[in-house]
């Protein structure tokens, strides 16, 4: 990508500088952010293509603009491939992001209102008129691995709906299904949301479906992080037992930034009108072309081998970190990510300090709240670490063991610039051995 013949280099040197710097950063650092990946050259080409020029409001065969015949071809390909990949009855490939894929479900299935019940409204503002309480969502708490779009009070999902959260068990770090059942019986949710951004264990979709049936709730699975593993059968699929399944396309699925919303046929019309015209205008056709390209890749046997490598690498990395004396929430991982609990092992190091030190060493991770964290969200006591991006570079078990050692040394450095500089050199060597071929 970054070569001097690029039109951006020719016409906008100021902007081009950032492209060159970013290519250098991606090529020469170890990307361990669990939600990130490197797309293939084909997906990259589709994302930066002439499909960006076209308006295509509506759906294949029913557009509000002329000249959409090639848009229809591309969107139908994306739809058909997503259906084969996930075995779903209906899919909408237009959501611009994972959050919007989730909003489509809320708009299609839920009645908005006050985020508080009547009694709580009276207590908070005795003189204000009581508003209709919004429908209830039951979802995983953000600090326990959930996502903003699952009912956080600063997000539209938490402002327009009432929310109850289930949590992970303090001892095991795993979701306690009997607590989920008890909460569901108590709060009577309209919608139960499963899925997470920082949960390293297998989801028991069948048990959630049973609980949803018991309390008459709809069930939604947000597989944003684990979609790649679900697609190839290396994580159980929630599709058969859920009313809705949403995902981002840019995490383990290794496609362009974006989302999709899947649902049972009975919800197809409502989901489609929720995405357009409910939430969005024209679809990002270049992104949908890139989704089609990525889904095509995901249907090939090599993609299953890649997902297996992601899993094997996560296991190897987790075991090596534990062997170095680090503690992981729930003790390990069944998927592509792990959460380091710094309180044990490095009690004086916050997630923010760890993120900064590792960054100086060329190891990119994100600080993360851990369950029952006493520190604030800008500090945290945790680090979230994932293997999708390093696996895309072709790294394996030996490299994971090396990376675990580098991480542990960076945490033990107390921020010493010399120690971090030495690690940075070793990171560069590793990156040179496993160059990115994706841009
Ligand atoms: C990443 C993520 C999303 C949101 O994706 P955006 O594209 O950033 O809006 C939604 N849900 C979960 C569980 C996620 O991890």
Tab-separated table of C-alpha atoms and ligand atoms in Angstrom:
chain	number	residue	atom	x	y	z
A	1	UNK	CA	0.000	0.000	0.000
A	2	UNK	CA	2.444	2.613	1.186
A	3	UNK	CA	4.506	3.336	-1.919
A	4	UNK	CA	5.353	6.635	-3.548
A	5	UNK	CA	3.126	5.945	-6.563
A	6	UNK	CA	0.043	5.955	-4.354
A	7	UNK	CA	-2.227	8.865	-5.392
A	8	UNK	CA	-2.441	10.033	-1.783
A	9	UNK	CA	1.361	10.320	-1.686
A	10	UNK	CA	1.253	12.354	-4.904
A	11	UNK	CA	-1.467	14.776	-3.953
A	12	UNK	CA	-1.531	15.015	-0.138
A	13	UNK	CA	1.873	14.556	1.513
A	14	UNK	CA	0.526	15.734	4.855
A	15	UNK	CA	-2.060	12.947	4.974
A	16	UNK	CA	0.359	10.451	3.413
A	17	UNK	CA	2.754	10.802	6.345
A	18	UNK	CA	0.157	9.164	8.585
A	19	UNK	CA	-0.253	6.276	6.116
A	20	UNK	CA	3.482	5.621	6.049
A	21	UNK	CA	3.705	5.852	9.841
A	22	UNK	CA	0.755	3.515	10.310
A	23	UNK	CA	2.151	0.954	7.914
A	24	UNK	CA	5.397	1.035	9.872
A	25	UNK	CA	3.501	0.689	13.170
A	26	UNK	CA	1.446	-2.289	12.012
A	27	UNK	CA	4.441	-3.985	10.420
A	28	UNK	CA	6.806	-3.478	13.363
A	29	UNK	CA	4.701	-3.991	16.482
A	30	UNK	CA	3.065	-7.060	18.001
A	31	UNK	CA	-0.705	-6.574	17.769
A	32	UNK	CA	-2.306	-8.326	20.728
A	33	UNK	CA	-5.542	-6.337	20.918
A	34	UNK	CA	-8.135	-9.102	20.934
A	35	UNK	CA	-10.610	-7.232	18.717
A	36	UNK	CA	-8.140	-6.445	15.929
A	37	UNK	CA	-6.836	-8.294	12.911
A	38	UNK	CA	-5.167	-7.777	9.518
A	39	UNK	CA	-7.381	-8.263	6.476
A	40	UNK	CA	-6.227	-9.961	3.284
A	41	UNK	CA	-5.120	-7.911	0.252
A	42	UNK	CA	-8.421	-8.822	-1.463
A	43	UNK	CA	-10.532	-7.550	1.437
A	44	UNK	CA	-8.359	-4.424	1.602
A	45	UNK	CA	-8.808	-3.845	-2.133
A	46	UNK	CA	-12.582	-4.232	-1.906
A	47	UNK	CA	-12.759	-1.850	1.069
A	48	UNK	CA	-10.901	0.825	-0.874
A	49	UNK	CA	-12.749	0.377	-4.154
A	50	UNK	CA	-15.061	2.135	-6.601
A	51	UNK	CA	-18.060	0.793	-4.713
A	52	UNK	CA	-17.568	3.768	-2.404
A	53	UNK	CA	-19.051	5.980	-5.135
A	54	UNK	CA	-22.553	4.568	-5.187
A	55	UNK	CA	-25.798	5.243	-3.368
A	56	UNK	CA	-27.906	2.096	-2.941
A	57	UNK	CA	-30.595	2.844	-0.361
A	58	UNK	CA	-32.953	-0.098	-0.121
A	59	UNK	CA	-32.220	-3.777	-0.671
A	60	UNK	CA	-31.273	-5.935	-3.686
A	61	UNK	CA	-34.044	-5.687	-6.287
A	62	UNK	CA	-35.769	-2.831	-4.365
A	63	UNK	CA	-33.529	0.232	-4.484
A	64	UNK	CA	-34.347	3.913	-4.276
A	65	UNK	CA	-31.622	4.763	-6.839
A	66	UNK	CA	-30.924	3.817	-10.451
A	67	UNK	CA	-27.729	2.088	-11.557
A	68	UNK	CA	-27.731	-0.410	-8.697
A	69	UNK	CA	-27.404	-3.647	-10.690
A	70	UNK	CA	-23.813	-4.276	-9.577
A	71	UNK	CA	-24.671	-3.241	-6.018
A	72	UNK	CA	-27.335	-5.959	-6.051
A	73	UNK	CA	-24.813	-8.555	-7.217
A	74	UNK	CA	-22.374	-7.620	-4.474
A	75	UNK	CA	-24.939	-7.443	-1.677
A	76	UNK	CA	-26.541	-10.751	-2.738
A	77	UNK	CA	-23.105	-12.398	-2.679
A	78	UNK	CA	-22.474	-11.073	0.816
A	79	UNK	CA	-25.907	-12.279	1.969
A	80	UNK	CA	-25.621	-15.759	0.427
A	81	UNK	CA	-22.129	-16.269	1.778
A	82	UNK	CA	-23.072	-15.091	5.285
A	83	UNK	CA	-26.018	-17.503	5.229
A	84	UNK	CA	-23.780	-20.446	4.258
A	85	UNK	CA	-21.182	-19.427	6.809
A	86	UNK	CA	-23.539	-19.178	9.783
A	87	UNK	CA	-26.456	-21.293	8.609
A	88	UNK	CA	-28.923	-18.526	9.444
A	89	UNK	CA	-32.407	-17.998	8.031
A	90	UNK	CA	-32.007	-14.291	7.315
A	91	UNK	CA	-29.160	-11.811	7.367
A	92	UNK	CA	-28.836	-8.073	6.891
A	93	UNK	CA	-25.304	-7.159	5.789
A	94	UNK	CA	-25.765	-3.373	5.862
A	95	UNK	CA	-25.056	-2.384	9.506
A	96	UNK	CA	-22.112	0.038	9.529
A	97	UNK	CA	-20.792	-1.415	12.778
A	98	UNK	CA	-21.376	-4.011	15.462
A	99	UNK	CA	-23.140	-1.439	17.616
A	100	UNK	CA	-25.557	-0.657	14.808
A	101	UNK	CA	-26.151	-4.362	14.205
A	102	UNK	CA	-27.265	-4.507	17.854
A	103	UNK	CA	-29.342	-1.332	17.636
A	104	UNK	CA	-31.290	-2.915	14.779
A	105	UNK	CA	-32.443	-5.648	17.172
A	106	UNK	CA	-33.419	-3.100	19.830
A	107	UNK	CA	-35.338	-1.014	17.297
A	108	UNK	CA	-37.078	-4.065	15.801
A	109	UNK	CA	-38.021	-5.859	18.997
A	110	UNK	CA	-38.119	-3.454	21.950
A	111	UNK	CA	-40.286	-0.583	23.175
A	112	UNK	CA	-38.209	2.350	24.402
A	113	UNK	CA	-39.105	4.475	27.402
A	114	UNK	CA	-37.526	5.588	30.655
A	115	UNK	CA	-34.471	3.665	31.813
A	116	UNK	CA	-36.178	3.528	35.231
A	117	UNK	CA	-39.310	1.743	36.462
A	118	UNK	CA	-42.247	3.764	37.839
A	119	UNK	CA	-41.282	3.517	41.508
A	120	UNK	CA	-37.695	4.540	40.764
A	121	UNK	CA	-38.869	7.505	38.659
A	122	UNK	CA	-41.111	8.746	41.510
A	123	UNK	CA	-38.269	8.425	43.954
A	124	UNK	CA	-35.758	10.260	41.738
A	125	UNK	CA	-38.066	13.088	40.635
A	126	UNK	CA	-41.260	13.201	42.715
A	127	UNK	CA	-42.722	16.145	40.780
A	128	UNK	CA	-41.944	15.013	37.254
A	129	UNK	CA	-44.545	13.165	35.201
A	130	UNK	CA	-43.963	9.410	35.186
A	131	UNK	CA	-42.887	8.102	31.773
A	132	UNK	CA	-43.555	4.646	30.404
A	133	UNK	CA	-40.681	2.425	31.515
A	134	UNK	CA	-38.643	1.005	28.626
A	135	UNK	CA	-38.565	-2.750	28.008
A	136	UNK	CA	-36.067	-4.713	30.086
A	137	UNK	CA	-32.718	-6.067	28.819
A	138	UNK	CA	-30.787	-8.741	30.713
A	139	UNK	CA	-27.112	-8.761	29.685
A	140	UNK	CA	-23.564	-9.295	30.929
A	141	UNK	CA	-22.143	-6.381	32.956
A	142	UNK	CA	-19.548	-4.262	31.113
A	143	UNK	CA	-16.944	-4.760	33.859
A	144	UNK	CA	-17.458	-8.508	33.587
A	145	UNK	CA	-16.806	-8.641	29.842
A	146	UNK	CA	-20.001	-7.164	28.354
A	147	UNK	CA	-20.251	-4.411	25.734
A	148	UNK	CA	-21.383	-0.762	25.826
A	149	UNK	CA	-24.183	-1.532	23.387
A	150	UNK	CA	-25.664	-4.139	25.769
A	151	UNK	CA	-27.230	-1.553	28.082
A	152	UNK	CA	-24.483	0.699	29.483
A	153	UNK	CA	-26.111	3.854	30.869
A	154	UNK	CA	-24.119	6.190	28.559
A	155	UNK	CA	-25.203	4.212	25.471
A	156	UNK	CA	-28.583	4.482	23.756
A	157	UNK	CA	-29.236	0.870	24.856
A	158	UNK	CA	-29.022	1.972	28.493
A	159	UNK	CA	-30.784	5.326	28.084
A	160	UNK	CA	-33.903	4.021	26.366
A	161	UNK	CA	-34.330	0.653	28.079
A	162	UNK	CA	-34.244	-0.755	31.565
A	163	UNK	CA	-31.281	-3.016	32.162
A	164	UNK	CA	-30.348	-5.793	34.573
A	165	UNK	CA	-26.888	-7.345	34.414
A	166	UNK	CA	-25.642	-10.809	35.152
A	167	UNK	CA	-22.018	-11.177	36.250
A	168	UNK	CA	-19.278	-13.772	36.373
A	169	UNK	CA	-18.689	-15.733	39.566
A	170	UNK	CA	-16.036	-14.183	41.834
A	171	UNK	CA	-14.275	-17.514	42.360
A	172	UNK	CA	-14.481	-19.202	38.967
A	173	UNK	CA	-14.577	-16.160	36.666
A	174	UNK	CA	-17.333	-17.930	34.724
A	175	UNK	CA	-20.947	-16.985	34.110
A	176	UNK	CA	-23.131	-18.563	36.760
A	177	UNK	CA	-26.197	-19.915	34.944
A	178	UNK	CA	-28.294	-20.313	38.078
A	179	UNK	CA	-27.768	-16.602	38.795
A	180	UNK	CA	-28.824	-15.813	35.215
A	181	UNK	CA	-31.996	-17.855	35.704
A	182	UNK	CA	-32.796	-16.198	39.054
A	183	UNK	CA	-32.248	-12.700	37.601
A	184	UNK	CA	-34.372	-13.510	34.545
A	185	UNK	CA	-37.245	-14.662	36.760
A	186	UNK	CA	-36.948	-11.526	38.858
A	187	UNK	CA	-36.540	-8.838	36.168
A	188	UNK	CA	-38.694	-10.444	33.445
A	189	UNK	CA	-36.613	-9.229	30.501
A	190	UNK	CA	-38.071	-8.699	27.041
A	191	UNK	CA	-34.606	-9.515	25.652
A	192	UNK	CA	-31.711	-11.556	26.989
A	193	UNK	CA	-28.366	-10.608	25.436
A	194	UNK	CA	-25.517	-13.105	25.384
A	195	UNK	CA	-22.024	-12.540	24.051
A	196	UNK	CA	-19.146	-10.373	25.237
A	197	UNK	CA	-16.010	-8.393	24.508
A	198	UNK	CA	-13.833	-9.880	27.220
A	199	UNK	CA	-15.018	-13.346	28.202
A	200	UNK	CA	-12.648	-16.227	27.578
A	201	UNK	CA	-14.938	-19.198	28.128
A	202	UNK	CA	-17.490	-21.149	26.061
A	203	UNK	CA	-21.024	-19.733	25.967
A	204	UNK	CA	-23.768	-22.152	27.004
A	205	UNK	CA	-26.312	-21.006	24.435
A	206	UNK	CA	-28.698	-23.907	25.092
A	207	UNK	CA	-29.008	-22.985	28.753
A	208	UNK	CA	-29.674	-19.348	27.880
A	209	UNK	CA	-32.316	-20.453	25.364
A	210	UNK	CA	-33.978	-22.587	28.033
A	211	UNK	CA	-34.069	-19.621	30.430
A	212	UNK	CA	-35.403	-17.316	27.700
A	213	UNK	CA	-38.206	-19.793	27.017
A	214	UNK	CA	-38.982	-20.101	30.726
A	215	UNK	CA	-39.457	-16.352	31.179
A	216	UNK	CA	-40.867	-15.598	27.717
A	217	UNK	CA	-37.895	-13.474	26.621
A	218	UNK	CA	-36.345	-13.066	23.197
A	219	UNK	CA	-32.739	-14.221	22.885
A	220	UNK	CA	-29.949	-12.365	21.132
A	221	UNK	CA	-26.354	-13.575	20.779
A	222	UNK	CA	-23.682	-10.983	19.995
A	223	UNK	CA	-20.779	-13.039	18.638
A	224	UNK	CA	-18.656	-10.007	17.631
A	225	UNK	CA	-15.475	-11.487	19.104
A	226	UNK	CA	-15.911	-15.187	18.416
A	227	UNK	CA	-17.620	-15.097	14.997
A	228	UNK	CA	-14.626	-16.653	13.220
A	229	UNK	CA	-14.608	-19.651	15.556
A	230	UNK	CA	-18.393	-19.987	15.397
A	231	UNK	CA	-18.306	-19.898	11.581
A	232	UNK	CA	-15.950	-22.900	11.383
A	233	UNK	CA	-17.494	-24.882	14.244
A	234	UNK	CA	-14.703	-24.343	16.768
A	235	UNK	CA	-17.120	-22.628	19.163
A	236	UNK	CA	-20.767	-23.767	19.509
A	237	UNK	CA	-23.138	-21.727	17.347
A	238	UNK	CA	-26.037	-19.790	18.887
A	239	UNK	CA	-27.840	-19.450	15.537
A	240	UNK	CA	-30.324	-22.318	15.912
A	241	UNK	CA	-31.464	-21.336	19.412
A	242	UNK	CA	-31.438	-17.509	19.176
A	243	UNK	CA	-33.990	-15.140	17.713
A	244	UNK	CA	-31.170	-12.763	16.715
A	245	UNK	CA	-27.436	-13.143	16.200
A	246	UNK	CA	-25.265	-10.104	15.591
A	247	UNK	CA	-21.585	-9.754	14.882
A	248	UNK	CA	-18.901	-7.375	13.796
A	249	UNK	CA	-17.090	-8.434	10.647
A	250	UNK	CA	-13.638	-7.113	11.564
A	251	UNK	CA	-12.530	-9.150	14.575
A	252	UNK	CA	-11.846	-12.915	14.337
A	253	UNK	CA	-13.924	-12.948	11.137
A	254	UNK	CA	-11.084	-10.940	9.521
A	255	UNK	CA	-13.240	-8.769	7.289
A	256	UNK	CA	-13.702	-4.994	6.945
A	257	UNK	CA	-14.993	-2.830	9.803
A	258	UNK	CA	-18.742	-3.358	9.972
A	259	UNK	CA	-21.540	-5.503	11.319
A	260	UNK	CA	-24.283	-7.905	10.297
A	261	UNK	CA	-27.602	-8.796	11.923
A	262	UNK	CA	-28.937	-12.334	11.534
A	263	UNK	CA	-32.408	-13.443	12.598
A	264	UNK	CA	-35.132	-16.004	12.243
A	265	UNK	CA	-37.274	-15.567	9.111
A	266	UNK	CA	-40.166	-14.299	11.249
A	267	UNK	CA	-38.093	-11.218	12.147
A	268	UNK	CA	-36.638	-10.585	8.661
A	269	UNK	CA	-38.921	-7.718	7.652
A	270	UNK	CA	-38.653	-5.923	10.992
A	271	UNK	CA	-34.857	-6.239	11.084
A	272	UNK	CA	-34.496	-4.980	7.518
A	273	UNK	CA	-36.677	-1.933	8.161
A	274	UNK	CA	-34.829	-1.300	11.424
A	275	UNK	CA	-31.472	-1.116	9.611
A	276	UNK	CA	-32.873	0.905	6.700
A	277	UNK	CA	-34.672	3.273	6.951
A	278	UNK	CA	-34.784	2.914	10.761
A	279	UNK	CA	-31.158	3.577	11.616
A	280	UNK	CA	-29.164	4.158	8.471
A	281	UNK	CA	-29.344	5.778	5.064
A	282	UNK	CA	-27.267	4.491	2.174
A	283	UNK	CA	-25.295	1.292	2.778
A	284	UNK	CA	-21.488	1.436	2.582
A	285	UNK	CA	-21.235	-0.620	-0.600
A	286	UNK	CA	-17.416	-0.751	-0.566
A	287	UNK	CA	-17.685	-2.247	2.906
A	288	UNK	CA	-20.345	-4.724	1.791
A	289	UNK	CA	-18.090	-5.728	-1.141
A	290	UNK	CA	-15.307	-6.294	1.382
A	291	UNK	CA	-17.687	-8.306	3.592
A	292	UNK	CA	-18.496	-10.499	0.557
A	293	UNK	CA	-14.758	-10.982	-0.058
A	294	UNK	CA	-14.102	-11.845	3.589
A	295	UNK	CA	-17.042	-14.273	3.818
A	296	UNK	CA	-15.743	-15.945	0.640
A	297	UNK	CA	-12.372	-16.429	2.343
A	298	UNK	CA	-14.038	-17.678	5.530
A	299	UNK	CA	-15.819	-20.420	3.568
A	300	UNK	CA	-12.482	-21.908	2.468
A	301	UNK	CA	-10.732	-24.711	4.402
A	302	UNK	CA	-7.715	-22.465	5.133
A	303	UNK	CA	-9.925	-20.319	7.334
A	304	UNK	CA	-10.694	-23.209	9.649
A	305	UNK	CA	-6.954	-23.897	9.935
A	306	UNK	CA	-6.442	-20.217	10.763
A	307	UNK	CA	-9.093	-20.289	13.521
A	308	UNK	CA	-7.508	-23.438	14.953
A	309	UNK	CA	-4.154	-21.625	15.026
A	310	UNK	CA	-5.764	-18.662	16.822
A	311	UNK	CA	-7.102	-21.054	19.471
A	312	UNK	CA	-3.869	-23.051	19.817
A	313	UNK	CA	-1.909	-19.828	20.116
A	314	UNK	CA	-4.238	-18.461	22.793
A	315	UNK	CA	-3.825	-21.654	24.773
A	316	UNK	CA	-0.031	-21.574	24.430
A	317	UNK	CA	0.147	-17.889	25.386
A	318	UNK	CA	-2.173	-18.363	28.375
A	319	UNK	CA	-0.198	-21.349	29.662
A	320	UNK	CA	3.110	-19.518	29.301
A	321	UNK	CA	1.800	-16.423	31.087
A	322	UNK	CA	0.507	-18.572	33.951
A	323	UNK	CA	3.848	-20.401	34.085
A	324	UNK	CA	5.536	-16.987	34.519
A	325	UNK	CA	3.352	-16.349	37.573
A	326	UNK	CA	0.672	-14.179	35.970
A	327	UNK	CA	-2.986	-14.710	36.830
A	328	UNK	CA	-5.774	-14.979	34.292
A	329	UNK	CA	-9.464	-14.389	35.002
A	330	UNK	CA	-11.063	-17.892	35.092
A	331	UNK	CA	-7.553	-19.363	35.004
A	332	UNK	CA	-7.259	-19.699	31.241
A	333	UNK	CA	-9.088	-19.522	27.931
A	334	UNK	CA	-11.294	-21.522	25.560
A	335	UNK	CA	-11.173	-18.908	22.790
A	336	UNK	CA	-8.899	-16.291	21.214
A	337	UNK	CA	-8.487	-14.032	24.245
A	338	UNK	CA	-7.477	-13.893	27.881
A	339	UNK	CA	-7.784	-11.363	30.670
A	340	UNK	CA	-4.717	-10.841	32.851
A	341	UNK	CA	-5.584	-10.026	36.465
A	342	UNK	CA	-2.682	-7.796	37.529
A	343	UNK	CA	-3.850	-7.603	41.158
A	344	UNK	CA	-2.188	-10.924	41.750
A	345	UNK	CA	1.332	-11.109	40.369
A	346	UNK	CA	1.851	-7.360	39.848
A	347	UNK	CA	-0.350	-5.651	42.487
A	348	UNK	CA	1.303	-2.237	42.146
A	349	UNK	CA	0.979	-2.154	38.336
A	350	UNK	CA	-2.299	-0.804	36.911
A	351	UNK	CA	-3.698	-1.779	33.524
A	352	UNK	CA	-2.901	1.728	32.287
A	353	UNK	CA	0.763	1.462	33.357
A	354	UNK	CA	1.067	-1.998	31.819
A	355	UNK	CA	-0.481	-0.812	28.549
A	356	UNK	CA	1.967	2.113	28.395
A	357	UNK	CA	5.072	0.043	29.194
A	358	UNK	CA	4.143	-2.696	26.752
A	359	UNK	CA	3.461	0.003	24.155
A	360	UNK	CA	6.985	1.375	24.589
A	361	UNK	CA	8.252	-2.140	23.956
A	362	UNK	CA	6.193	-2.410	20.751
A	363	UNK	CA	3.599	-4.767	22.229
A	364	UNK	CA	0.092	-3.405	21.691
A	365	UNK	CA	-2.592	-4.456	24.183
A	366	UNK	CA	-5.471	-2.733	25.933
A	367	UNK	CA	-6.094	-2.153	29.602
A	368	UNK	CA	-9.396	-3.652	30.672
A	369	UNK	CA	-11.634	-3.722	33.714
A	370	UNK	CA	-11.665	-7.152	35.325
A	371	UNK	CA	-14.584	-8.598	37.289
A	372	UNK	CA	-14.908	-6.938	40.722
A	373	UNK	CA	-12.172	-4.419	39.797
A	374	UNK	CA	-11.605	-1.750	42.465
A	375	UNK	CA	-9.726	0.542	40.085
A	376	UNK	CA	-11.362	3.102	37.780
A	377	UNK	CA	-12.010	2.436	34.044
A	378	UNK	CA	-9.122	4.731	33.013
A	379	UNK	CA	-6.763	2.796	35.330
A	380	UNK	CA	-8.084	-0.779	35.614
A	381	UNK	CA	-6.412	-3.882	37.043
A	382	UNK	CA	-6.523	-5.911	33.874
A	383	UNK	CA	-5.063	-6.425	30.424
A	384	UNK	CA	-6.968	-8.017	27.572
A	385	UNK	CA	-4.776	-10.025	25.238
A	386	UNK	CA	-5.764	-11.844	22.048
A	387	UNK	CA	-4.061	-13.881	19.338
A	388	UNK	CA	-6.021	-13.257	16.076
A	389	UNK	CA	-3.580	-10.703	14.605
A	390	UNK	CA	-0.345	-12.547	15.463
A	391	UNK	CA	-1.877	-15.738	14.059
A	392	UNK	CA	-2.601	-13.913	10.799
A	393	UNK	CA	1.145	-13.161	10.614
A	394	UNK	CA	1.750	-16.908	10.841
A	395	UNK	CA	3.190	-17.016	14.344
A	396	UNK	CA	2.796	-20.258	16.326
A	397	UNK	CA	3.458	-21.827	19.717
A	398	UNK	CA	7.194	-21.028	19.886
A	399	UNK	CA	6.494	-17.376	19.226
A	400	UNK	CA	3.686	-17.333	21.820
A	401	UNK	CA	6.090	-18.619	24.477
A	402	UNK	CA	8.572	-15.934	23.456
A	403	UNK	CA	5.857	-13.237	23.554
A	404	UNK	CA	4.764	-14.356	27.042
A	405	UNK	CA	8.344	-13.871	28.231
A	406	UNK	CA	8.516	-10.406	26.663
A	407	UNK	CA	5.214	-9.387	28.296
A	408	UNK	CA	6.371	-10.594	31.699
A	409	UNK	CA	9.693	-8.759	31.372
A	410	UNK	CA	7.887	-5.535	30.403
A	411	UNK	CA	5.618	-5.811	33.465
A	412	UNK	CA	8.631	-6.470	35.684
A	413	UNK	CA	10.553	-3.507	34.179
A	414	UNK	CA	8.691	-0.954	36.335
A	415	UNK	CA	8.835	1.263	33.245
A	416	UNK	CA	12.635	1.303	33.006
A	417	UNK	CA	13.463	2.732	29.561
A	418	UNK	CA	16.559	0.565	29.037
A	419	UNK	CA	14.750	-2.666	29.816
A	420	UNK	CA	11.820	-1.674	27.584
A	421	UNK	CA	14.215	-0.638	24.789
A	422	UNK	CA	15.844	-4.051	24.876
A	423	UNK	CA	12.449	-5.761	24.601
A	424	UNK	CA	11.581	-3.409	21.735
A	425	UNK	CA	14.604	-4.741	19.830
A	426	UNK	CA	13.473	-8.340	20.293
A	427	UNK	CA	9.944	-7.405	19.186
A	428	UNK	CA	11.394	-5.903	15.991
A	429	UNK	CA	13.313	-9.122	15.258
A	430	UNK	CA	10.147	-11.163	15.693
A	431	UNK	CA	8.175	-8.818	13.408
A	432	UNK	CA	10.894	-9.082	10.724
A	433	UNK	CA	10.695	-12.892	10.884
A	434	UNK	CA	6.911	-12.754	10.349
A	435	UNK	CA	6.255	-9.899	7.948
A	436	UNK	CA	2.690	-8.826	7.212
A	437	UNK	CA	1.738	-9.536	3.618
A	438	UNK	CA	-1.584	-7.844	3.895
A	439	UNK	CA	-0.701	-4.383	2.654
B	1	LIG	C1	-16.669	-5.009	19.277
B	1	LIG	C2	-18.007	-5.330	19.798
B	1	LIG	C3	-19.166	-4.655	19.346
B	1	LIG	C4	-19.174	-3.356	18.588
B	1	LIG	O1	-18.548	-3.183	17.492
B	1	LIG	P1	-18.340	-1.742	16.829
B	1	LIG	O2	-18.187	-2.135	15.399
B	1	LIG	O3	-17.128	-1.180	17.462
B	1	LIG	O4	-19.563	-0.924	17.067
B	1	LIG	C5	-20.397	-5.096	19.780
B	1	LIG	N1	-20.502	-6.125	20.624
B	1	LIG	C6	-19.430	-6.773	21.107
B	1	LIG	C7	-19.627	-7.894	22.057
B	1	LIG	C8	-18.147	-6.382	20.726
B	1	LIG	O5	-17.086	-6.996	21.239
